[in-house]
PDB file of C-alpha atoms and ligand atoms in Angstrom:
ATOM      1  CA  UNK A   1       0.000   0.000   0.000  1.00  0.00           C
ATOM      2  CA  UNK A   2       2.783   2.393   0.971  1.00  0.00           C
ATOM      3  CA  UNK A   3       4.587   1.538  -2.243  1.00  0.00           C
ATOM      4  CA  UNK A   4       1.365   2.174  -4.158  1.00  0.00           C
ATOM      5  CA  UNK A   5       0.841   5.567  -2.462  1.00  0.00           C
ATOM      6  CA  UNK A   6       4.469   6.501  -3.079  1.00  0.00           C
ATOM      7  CA  UNK A   7       4.281   5.645  -6.769  1.00  0.00           C
ATOM      8  CA  UNK A   8       0.990   7.500  -7.049  1.00  0.00           C
ATOM      9  CA  UNK A   9       2.658  10.542  -5.445  1.00  0.00           C
ATOM     10  CA  UNK A  10       5.577  10.223  -7.860  1.00  0.00           C
ATOM     11  CA  UNK A  11       3.169   9.999 -10.748  1.00  0.00           C
ATOM     12  CA  UNK A  12       1.216  13.049  -9.570  1.00  0.00           C
ATOM     13  CA  UNK A  13       4.415  15.050  -8.985  1.00  0.00           C
ATOM     14  CA  UNK A  14       5.657  14.142 -12.468  1.00  0.00           C
ATOM     15  CA  UNK A  15       2.267  15.071 -13.930  1.00  0.00           C
ATOM     16  CA  UNK A  16       2.264  18.468 -12.174  1.00  0.00           C
ATOM     17  CA  UNK A  17       5.826  19.134 -13.338  1.00  0.00           C
ATOM     18  CA  UNK A  18       4.981  18.191 -16.930  1.00  0.00           C
ATOM     19  CA  UNK A  19       1.796  20.255 -16.871  1.00  0.00           C
ATOM     20  CA  UNK A  20       3.686  23.264 -15.475  1.00  0.00           C
ATOM     21  CA  UNK A  21       6.373  22.893 -18.146  1.00  0.00           C
ATOM     22  CA  UNK A  22       3.734  22.632 -20.866  1.00  0.00           C
ATOM     23  CA  UNK A  23       2.001  25.715 -19.494  1.00  0.00           C
ATOM     24  CA  UNK A  24       5.319  27.601 -19.519  1.00  0.00           C
ATOM     25  CA  UNK A  25       5.959  26.549 -23.106  1.00  0.00           C
ATOM     26  CA  UNK A  26       2.526  27.632 -24.275  1.00  0.00           C
ATOM     27  CA  UNK A  27       2.322  30.847 -22.228  1.00  0.00           C
ATOM     28  CA  UNK A  28       0.449  33.138 -24.564  1.00  0.00           C
ATOM     29  CA  UNK A  29       2.118  36.231 -25.914  1.00  0.00           C
ATOM     30  CA  UNK A  30       0.831  38.837 -28.314  1.00  0.00           C
ATOM     31  CA  UNK A  31       2.432  39.737 -31.620  1.00  0.00           C
ATOM     32  CA  UNK A  32       1.672  42.713 -33.861  1.00  0.00           C
ATOM     33  CA  UNK A  33       3.068  42.752 -37.405  1.00  0.00           C
ATOM     34  CA  UNK A  34       3.373  46.060 -39.262  1.00  0.00           C
ATOM     35  CA  UNK A  35       3.383  46.048 -43.062  1.00  0.00           C
ATOM     36  CA  UNK A  36       2.672  48.372 -45.998  1.00  0.00           C
ATOM     37  CA  UNK A  37       0.842  47.933 -49.276  1.00  0.00           C
ATOM     38  CA  UNK A  38       2.166  51.059 -51.045  1.00  0.00           C
ATOM     39  CA  UNK A  39       5.827  49.952 -51.146  1.00  0.00           C
ATOM     40  CA  UNK A  40       7.860  47.970 -53.716  1.00  0.00           C
ATOM     41  CA  UNK A  41       5.728  45.077 -55.028  1.00  0.00           C
ATOM     42  CA  UNK A  42       8.266  42.409 -54.016  1.00  0.00           C
ATOM     43  CA  UNK A  43       8.071  43.718 -50.451  1.00  0.00           C
ATOM     44  CA  UNK A  44       4.265  43.722 -50.477  1.00  0.00           C
ATOM     45  CA  UNK A  45       4.355  40.140 -51.825  1.00  0.00           C
ATOM     46  CA  UNK A  46       6.544  39.007 -48.942  1.00  0.00           C
ATOM     47  CA  UNK A  47       4.387  40.739 -46.319  1.00  0.00           C
ATOM     48  CA  UNK A  48       1.157  39.307 -47.721  1.00  0.00           C
ATOM     49  CA  UNK A  49       2.659  35.800 -47.604  1.00  0.00           C
ATOM     50  CA  UNK A  50       4.213  36.318 -44.168  1.00  0.00           C
ATOM     51  CA  UNK A  51       0.924  37.322 -42.526  1.00  0.00           C
ATOM     52  CA  UNK A  52      -0.854  33.961 -43.101  1.00  0.00           C
ATOM     53  CA  UNK A  53       2.456  32.167 -42.434  1.00  0.00           C
ATOM     54  CA  UNK A  54       2.717  33.702 -38.965  1.00  0.00           C
ATOM     55  CA  UNK A  55      -1.017  33.376 -38.383  1.00  0.00           C
ATOM     56  CA  UNK A  56      -0.768  29.610 -38.948  1.00  0.00           C
ATOM     57  CA  UNK A  57       2.272  29.524 -36.660  1.00  0.00           C
ATOM     58  CA  UNK A  58       0.326  31.338 -33.945  1.00  0.00           C
ATOM     59  CA  UNK A  59      -2.365  28.642 -34.004  1.00  0.00           C
ATOM     60  CA  UNK A  60       0.244  25.867 -33.877  1.00  0.00           C
ATOM     61  CA  UNK A  61       2.357  27.481 -31.165  1.00  0.00           C
ATOM     62  CA  UNK A  62      -0.398  29.147 -29.130  1.00  0.00           C
ATOM     63  CA  UNK A  63       0.288  32.838 -29.311  1.00  0.00           C
ATOM     64  CA  UNK A  64      -1.824  35.720 -30.582  1.00  0.00           C
ATOM     65  CA  UNK A  65      -0.965  37.278 -33.929  1.00  0.00           C
ATOM     66  CA  UNK A  66      -2.385  40.415 -35.505  1.00  0.00           C
ATOM     67  CA  UNK A  67      -1.243  42.550 -38.434  1.00  0.00           C
ATOM     68  CA  UNK A  68      -1.767  46.205 -39.271  1.00  0.00           C
ATOM     69  CA  UNK A  69      -0.813  48.430 -42.190  1.00  0.00           C
ATOM     70  CA  UNK A  70      -1.467  51.540 -40.069  1.00  0.00           C
ATOM     71  CA  UNK A  71       1.987  52.563 -38.817  1.00  0.00           C
ATOM     72  CA  UNK A  72       0.356  55.104 -36.504  1.00  0.00           C
ATOM     73  CA  UNK A  73      -0.543  52.033 -34.437  1.00  0.00           C
ATOM     74  CA  UNK A  74       3.107  52.343 -33.410  1.00  0.00           C
ATOM     75  CA  UNK A  75       2.100  54.374 -30.356  1.00  0.00           C
ATOM     76  CA  UNK A  76       2.443  53.658 -26.624  1.00  0.00           C
ATOM     77  CA  UNK A  77      -1.169  52.673 -25.973  1.00  0.00           C
ATOM     78  CA  UNK A  78      -1.199  50.064 -28.777  1.00  0.00           C
ATOM     79  CA  UNK A  79       2.347  48.783 -28.257  1.00  0.00           C
ATOM     80  CA  UNK A  80       1.805  48.091 -24.560  1.00  0.00           C
ATOM     81  CA  UNK A  81      -0.614  45.285 -25.518  1.00  0.00           C
ATOM     82  CA  UNK A  82       2.056  43.358 -27.458  1.00  0.00           C
ATOM     83  CA  UNK A  83       5.171  41.488 -26.374  1.00  0.00           C
ATOM     84  CA  UNK A  84       6.628  41.239 -29.903  1.00  0.00           C
ATOM     85  CA  UNK A  85       6.473  43.589 -32.889  1.00  0.00           C
ATOM     86  CA  UNK A  86       7.299  42.548 -36.467  1.00  0.00           C
ATOM     87  CA  UNK A  87       8.264  44.866 -39.296  1.00  0.00           C
ATOM     88  CA  UNK A  88       7.386  43.065 -42.502  1.00  0.00           C
ATOM     89  CA  UNK A  89       9.426  45.044 -45.038  1.00  0.00           C
ATOM     90  CA  UNK A  90       8.839  48.600 -43.930  1.00  0.00           C
ATOM     91  CA  UNK A  91       9.757  50.916 -41.058  1.00  0.00           C
ATOM     92  CA  UNK A  92       8.202  53.820 -39.143  1.00  0.00           C
ATOM     93  CA  UNK A  93       8.458  57.143 -40.933  1.00  0.00           C
ATOM     94  CA  UNK A  94       7.301  59.782 -38.434  1.00  0.00           C
ATOM     95  CA  UNK A  95       9.102  61.018 -35.333  1.00  0.00           C
ATOM     96  CA  UNK A  96       6.130  59.994 -33.151  1.00  0.00           C
ATOM     97  CA  UNK A  97       6.202  56.399 -34.507  1.00  0.00           C
ATOM     98  CA  UNK A  98       9.971  56.220 -34.062  1.00  0.00           C
ATOM     99  CA  UNK A  99       9.851  57.597 -30.515  1.00  0.00           C
ATOM    100  CA  UNK A 100       7.150  55.087 -29.561  1.00  0.00           C
ATOM    101  CA  UNK A 101       9.218  52.217 -30.942  1.00  0.00           C
ATOM    102  CA  UNK A 102      12.378  53.369 -29.168  1.00  0.00           C
ATOM    103  CA  UNK A 103      10.518  53.616 -25.842  1.00  0.00           C
ATOM    104  CA  UNK A 104       8.944  50.190 -26.422  1.00  0.00           C
ATOM    105  CA  UNK A 105      12.304  48.532 -27.084  1.00  0.00           C
ATOM    106  CA  UNK A 106      13.981  50.276 -24.161  1.00  0.00           C
ATOM    107  CA  UNK A 107      11.286  48.965 -21.817  1.00  0.00           C
ATOM    108  CA  UNK A 108      11.309  45.281 -22.632  1.00  0.00           C
ATOM    109  CA  UNK A 109       9.597  45.070 -26.014  1.00  0.00           C
ATOM    110  CA  UNK A 110      10.800  42.597 -28.648  1.00  0.00           C
ATOM    111  CA  UNK A 111      11.322  43.079 -32.375  1.00  0.00           C
ATOM    112  CA  UNK A 112      11.750  40.877 -35.421  1.00  0.00           C
ATOM    113  CA  UNK A 113      12.695  42.941 -38.463  1.00  0.00           C
ATOM    114  CA  UNK A 114      12.783  41.689 -42.046  1.00  0.00           C
ATOM    115  CA  UNK A 115      14.825  42.872 -45.016  1.00  0.00           C
ATOM    116  CA  UNK A 116      14.142  46.549 -45.784  1.00  0.00           C
ATOM    117  CA  UNK A 117      13.078  47.056 -42.146  1.00  0.00           C
ATOM    118  CA  UNK A 118      16.825  47.499 -41.563  1.00  0.00           C
ATOM    119  CA  UNK A 119      17.345  49.917 -44.467  1.00  0.00           C
ATOM    120  CA  UNK A 120      18.250  53.553 -43.958  1.00  0.00           C
ATOM    121  CA  UNK A 121      19.803  55.958 -46.447  1.00  0.00           C
ATOM    122  CA  UNK A 122      22.156  57.241 -43.745  1.00  0.00           C
ATOM    123  CA  UNK A 123      22.817  57.051 -40.042  1.00  0.00           C
ATOM    124  CA  UNK A 124      21.570  60.629 -39.629  1.00  0.00           C
ATOM    125  CA  UNK A 125      18.046  59.589 -40.681  1.00  0.00           C
ATOM    126  CA  UNK A 126      17.527  57.920 -37.292  1.00  0.00           C
ATOM    127  CA  UNK A 127      20.706  57.625 -35.204  1.00  0.00           C
ATOM    128  CA  UNK A 128      19.047  55.618 -32.431  1.00  0.00           C
ATOM    129  CA  UNK A 129      17.981  52.967 -34.940  1.00  0.00           C
ATOM    130  CA  UNK A 130      21.505  52.773 -36.395  1.00  0.00           C
ATOM    131  CA  UNK A 131      22.809  51.963 -32.894  1.00  0.00           C
ATOM    132  CA  UNK A 132      19.936  49.545 -32.274  1.00  0.00           C
ATOM    133  CA  UNK A 133      20.604  47.713 -35.547  1.00  0.00           C
ATOM    134  CA  UNK A 134      24.350  48.007 -35.011  1.00  0.00           C
ATOM    135  CA  UNK A 135      25.135  49.221 -38.511  1.00  0.00           C
ATOM    136  CA  UNK A 136      23.748  51.012 -41.577  1.00  0.00           C
ATOM    137  CA  UNK A 137      22.783  49.720 -45.038  1.00  0.00           C
ATOM    138  CA  UNK A 138      25.596  50.010 -47.565  1.00  0.00           C
ATOM    139  CA  UNK A 139      24.838  48.080 -50.779  1.00  0.00           C
ATOM    140  CA  UNK A 140      22.676  45.378 -52.342  1.00  0.00           C
ATOM    141  CA  UNK A 141      22.645  42.560 -54.883  1.00  0.00           C
ATOM    142  CA  UNK A 142      20.314  42.449 -57.902  1.00  0.00           C
ATOM    143  CA  UNK A 143      18.436  40.508 -59.186  1.00  0.00           C
ATOM    144  CA  UNK A 144      17.169  38.358 -56.283  1.00  0.00           C
ATOM    145  CA  UNK A 145      19.134  35.092 -56.084  1.00  0.00           C
ATOM    146  CA  UNK A 146      19.338  32.138 -53.712  1.00  0.00           C
ATOM    147  CA  UNK A 147      22.401  32.105 -51.462  1.00  0.00           C
ATOM    148  CA  UNK A 148      24.127  29.673 -49.131  1.00  0.00           C
ATOM    149  CA  UNK A 149      23.997  30.918 -45.547  1.00  0.00           C
ATOM    150  CA  UNK A 150      26.403  29.784 -42.826  1.00  0.00           C
ATOM    151  CA  UNK A 151      25.184  29.489 -39.247  1.00  0.00           C
ATOM    152  CA  UNK A 152      27.536  31.366 -36.951  1.00  0.00           C
ATOM    153  CA  UNK A 153      26.251  30.172 -33.585  1.00  0.00           C
ATOM    154  CA  UNK A 154      24.463  26.791 -33.655  1.00  0.00           C
ATOM    155  CA  UNK A 155      23.940  26.985 -29.877  1.00  0.00           C
ATOM    156  CA  UNK A 156      21.748  30.080 -30.107  1.00  0.00           C
ATOM    157  CA  UNK A 157      18.028  29.275 -29.504  1.00  0.00           C
ATOM    158  CA  UNK A 158      17.051  30.819 -32.861  1.00  0.00           C
ATOM    159  CA  UNK A 159      19.368  28.355 -34.669  1.00  0.00           C
ATOM    160  CA  UNK A 160      17.975  25.220 -33.021  1.00  0.00           C
ATOM    161  CA  UNK A 161      17.555  22.355 -35.504  1.00  0.00           C
ATOM    162  CA  UNK A 162      19.285  24.166 -38.376  1.00  0.00           C
ATOM    163  CA  UNK A 163      22.183  22.624 -40.307  1.00  0.00           C
ATOM    164  CA  UNK A 164      25.618  24.299 -40.369  1.00  0.00           C
ATOM    165  CA  UNK A 165      24.645  25.875 -43.688  1.00  0.00           C
ATOM    166  CA  UNK A 166      21.621  25.880 -45.999  1.00  0.00           C
ATOM    167  CA  UNK A 167      20.427  27.300 -49.296  1.00  0.00           C
ATOM    168  CA  UNK A 168      18.245  30.332 -48.624  1.00  0.00           C
ATOM    169  CA  UNK A 169      15.646  31.062 -51.348  1.00  0.00           C
ATOM    170  CA  UNK A 170      15.970  33.936 -53.806  1.00  0.00           C
ATOM    171  CA  UNK A 171      16.416  37.244 -51.992  1.00  0.00           C
ATOM    172  CA  UNK A 172      17.883  40.677 -52.539  1.00  0.00           C
ATOM    173  CA  UNK A 173      20.942  40.673 -50.259  1.00  0.00           C
ATOM    174  CA  UNK A 174      22.266  43.735 -48.449  1.00  0.00           C
ATOM    175  CA  UNK A 175      25.731  44.674 -47.281  1.00  0.00           C
ATOM    176  CA  UNK A 176      26.410  46.876 -44.246  1.00  0.00           C
ATOM    177  CA  UNK A 177      28.860  49.489 -43.081  1.00  0.00           C
ATOM    178  CA  UNK A 178      30.441  49.094 -40.645  1.00  0.00           C
ATOM    179  CA  UNK A 179      30.457  45.307 -40.487  1.00  0.00           C
ATOM    180  CA  UNK A 180      27.942  44.541 -37.707  1.00  0.00           C
ATOM    181  CA  UNK A 181      30.272  41.791 -36.436  1.00  0.00           C
ATOM    182  CA  UNK A 182      32.683  44.482 -35.253  1.00  0.00           C
ATOM    183  CA  UNK A 183      30.026  45.991 -32.981  1.00  0.00           C
ATOM    184  CA  UNK A 184      30.508  44.532 -29.457  1.00  0.00           C
ATOM    185  CA  UNK A 185      26.730  44.522 -28.854  1.00  0.00           C
ATOM    186  CA  UNK A 186      25.973  42.506 -31.982  1.00  0.00           C
ATOM    187  CA  UNK A 187      25.878  38.728 -32.032  1.00  0.00           C
ATOM    188  CA  UNK A 188      25.907  37.501 -35.630  1.00  0.00           C
ATOM    189  CA  UNK A 189      23.753  34.411 -36.246  1.00  0.00           C
ATOM    190  CA  UNK A 190      23.980  33.866 -40.035  1.00  0.00           C
ATOM    191  CA  UNK A 191      26.388  35.044 -42.721  1.00  0.00           C
ATOM    192  CA  UNK A 192      26.536  34.850 -46.523  1.00  0.00           C
ATOM    193  CA  UNK A 193      28.910  31.957 -47.306  1.00  0.00           C
ATOM    194  CA  UNK A 194      32.051  33.043 -49.217  1.00  0.00           C
ATOM    195  CA  UNK A 195      31.106  30.544 -51.978  1.00  0.00           C
ATOM    196  CA  UNK A 196      28.261  32.884 -53.055  1.00  0.00           C
ATOM    197  CA  UNK A 197      30.579  35.642 -54.268  1.00  0.00           C
ATOM    198  CA  UNK A 198      30.225  37.416 -56.518  1.00  0.00           C
ATOM    199  CA  UNK A 199      26.433  37.459 -56.094  1.00  0.00           C
ATOM    200  CA  UNK A 200      24.206  39.546 -58.359  1.00  0.00           C
ATOM    201  CA  UNK A 201      24.473  40.802 -61.952  1.00  0.00           C
ATOM    202  CA  UNK A 202      23.096  44.329 -62.166  1.00  0.00           C
ATOM    203  CA  UNK A 203      24.212  45.039 -58.587  1.00  0.00           C
ATOM    204  CA  UNK A 204      26.896  42.769 -57.210  1.00  0.00           C
ATOM    205  CA  UNK A 205      28.175  41.969 -53.754  1.00  0.00           C
ATOM    206  CA  UNK A 206      31.738  41.029 -54.585  1.00  0.00           C
ATOM    207  CA  UNK A 207      32.871  39.550 -51.284  1.00  0.00           C
ATOM    208  CA  UNK A 208      33.768  40.229 -47.701  1.00  0.00           C
ATOM    209  CA  UNK A 209      32.058  39.465 -44.423  1.00  0.00           C
ATOM    210  CA  UNK A 210      28.306  40.043 -44.892  1.00  0.00           C
ATOM    211  CA  UNK A 211      26.134  38.970 -41.932  1.00  0.00           C
ATOM    212  CA  UNK A 212      22.452  38.445 -42.790  1.00  0.00           C
ATOM    213  CA  UNK A 213      20.910  37.716 -39.383  1.00  0.00           C
ATOM    214  CA  UNK A 214      21.918  39.045 -35.985  1.00  0.00           C
ATOM    215  CA  UNK A 215      20.771  40.179 -32.580  1.00  0.00           C
ATOM    216  CA  UNK A 216      21.751  43.223 -30.553  1.00  0.00           C
ATOM    217  CA  UNK A 217      22.337  41.753 -27.100  1.00  0.00           C
ATOM    218  CA  UNK A 218      21.253  45.008 -25.414  1.00  0.00           C
ATOM    219  CA  UNK A 219      17.705  44.393 -26.666  1.00  0.00           C
ATOM    220  CA  UNK A 220      15.247  41.594 -27.393  1.00  0.00           C
ATOM    221  CA  UNK A 221      15.618  41.815 -31.141  1.00  0.00           C
ATOM    222  CA  UNK A 222      16.474  39.852 -34.263  1.00  0.00           C
ATOM    223  CA  UNK A 223      17.146  41.416 -37.641  1.00  0.00           C
ATOM    224  CA  UNK A 224      17.153  39.195 -40.701  1.00  0.00           C
ATOM    225  CA  UNK A 225      17.930  40.285 -44.249  1.00  0.00           C
ATOM    226  CA  UNK A 226      15.547  37.801 -45.863  1.00  0.00           C
ATOM    227  CA  UNK A 227      12.229  39.239 -47.054  1.00  0.00           C
ATOM    228  CA  UNK A 228      12.339  40.194 -50.739  1.00  0.00           C
ATOM    229  CA  UNK A 229       9.803  38.537 -53.049  1.00  0.00           C
ATOM    230  CA  UNK A 230       7.540  35.524 -53.017  1.00  0.00           C
ATOM    231  CA  UNK A 231      10.128  32.737 -52.532  1.00  0.00           C
ATOM    232  CA  UNK A 232      11.293  33.562 -49.004  1.00  0.00           C
ATOM    233  CA  UNK A 233       8.922  31.193 -47.207  1.00  0.00           C
ATOM    234  CA  UNK A 234       9.601  28.176 -49.465  1.00  0.00           C
ATOM    235  CA  UNK A 235      12.466  26.713 -47.398  1.00  0.00           C
ATOM    236  CA  UNK A 236      11.409  24.503 -44.447  1.00  0.00           C
ATOM    237  CA  UNK A 237      14.877  25.032 -42.937  1.00  0.00           C
ATOM    238  CA  UNK A 238      14.592  28.807 -43.110  1.00  0.00           C
ATOM    239  CA  UNK A 239      10.984  28.680 -41.936  1.00  0.00           C
ATOM    240  CA  UNK A 240      12.213  26.848 -38.854  1.00  0.00           C
ATOM    241  CA  UNK A 241      14.520  29.773 -38.144  1.00  0.00           C
ATOM    242  CA  UNK A 242      11.613  32.233 -38.468  1.00  0.00           C
ATOM    243  CA  UNK A 243       9.601  30.134 -36.012  1.00  0.00           C
ATOM    244  CA  UNK A 244      12.528  29.757 -33.591  1.00  0.00           C
ATOM    245  CA  UNK A 245      13.156  33.491 -33.696  1.00  0.00           C
ATOM    246  CA  UNK A 246       9.583  34.506 -32.996  1.00  0.00           C
ATOM    247  CA  UNK A 247       9.167  31.997 -30.162  1.00  0.00           C
ATOM    248  CA  UNK A 248      12.471  33.081 -28.626  1.00  0.00           C
ATOM    249  CA  UNK A 249      11.440  36.732 -28.762  1.00  0.00           C
ATOM    250  CA  UNK A 250       8.101  35.755 -27.237  1.00  0.00           C
ATOM    251  CA  UNK A 251       9.887  34.277 -24.227  1.00  0.00           C
ATOM    252  CA  UNK A 252       9.867  30.603 -25.200  1.00  0.00           C
ATOM    253  CA  UNK A 253      12.867  28.326 -25.882  1.00  0.00           C
ATOM    254  CA  UNK A 254      15.280  30.556 -23.969  1.00  0.00           C
TER     255      UNK A 254
HETATM  256 ZN1  LIG B 301      14.097  44.257 -51.402  1.00  0.00          ZN
END
């Protein structure tokens, strides 16, 4: 009888532990994706594919996902309802939107930025964002082409389950100045493999160290250069990264 009670207790304790762990894993968080329909068509195409992609993910992974094309929603009273903000190929353009985003990120908000979300014509356009991103756009490749990406840190939660390198679908690739890797706050997660160079015909990235995905360790943020055109979400490997990144930013898989 005692043995029976003890094993029942063990069973119940294990059940409670498992249930608590499951609850922790599925703790709901709220995501708001910003996008635009008046920008370059390839960027609209990506955003309009990414919205149902992340919506399906939210049902699978038990978080809330909403999208808005009204960038004035980037204000304190809206942002406080969300734990993670996505920029699907655009960025805030007014000083009020930018100030709200800065305050959000400096008070525990999380951000996943895609492709042209990291673009600025110069550092002076928004100096805080240049420091947040850790660099400034420098050049690009054209036309969009697939590229082999190397994983820099396989132990990072956003890289879980990814191979050491993979073929990323056709994208317009950016270069950066200075190299974000030289910024002590930046942890580079993926880099264009040297075997890609030169990449592009009309516009060419000839070589050098070109990170494509990184995090600024002072913030809860991931920037990724992928996001141009309608092929981006066709790689299950890359899609796993997108899912890892969003869940990590949402407080899961730490
Ligand atoms: Zn683009």
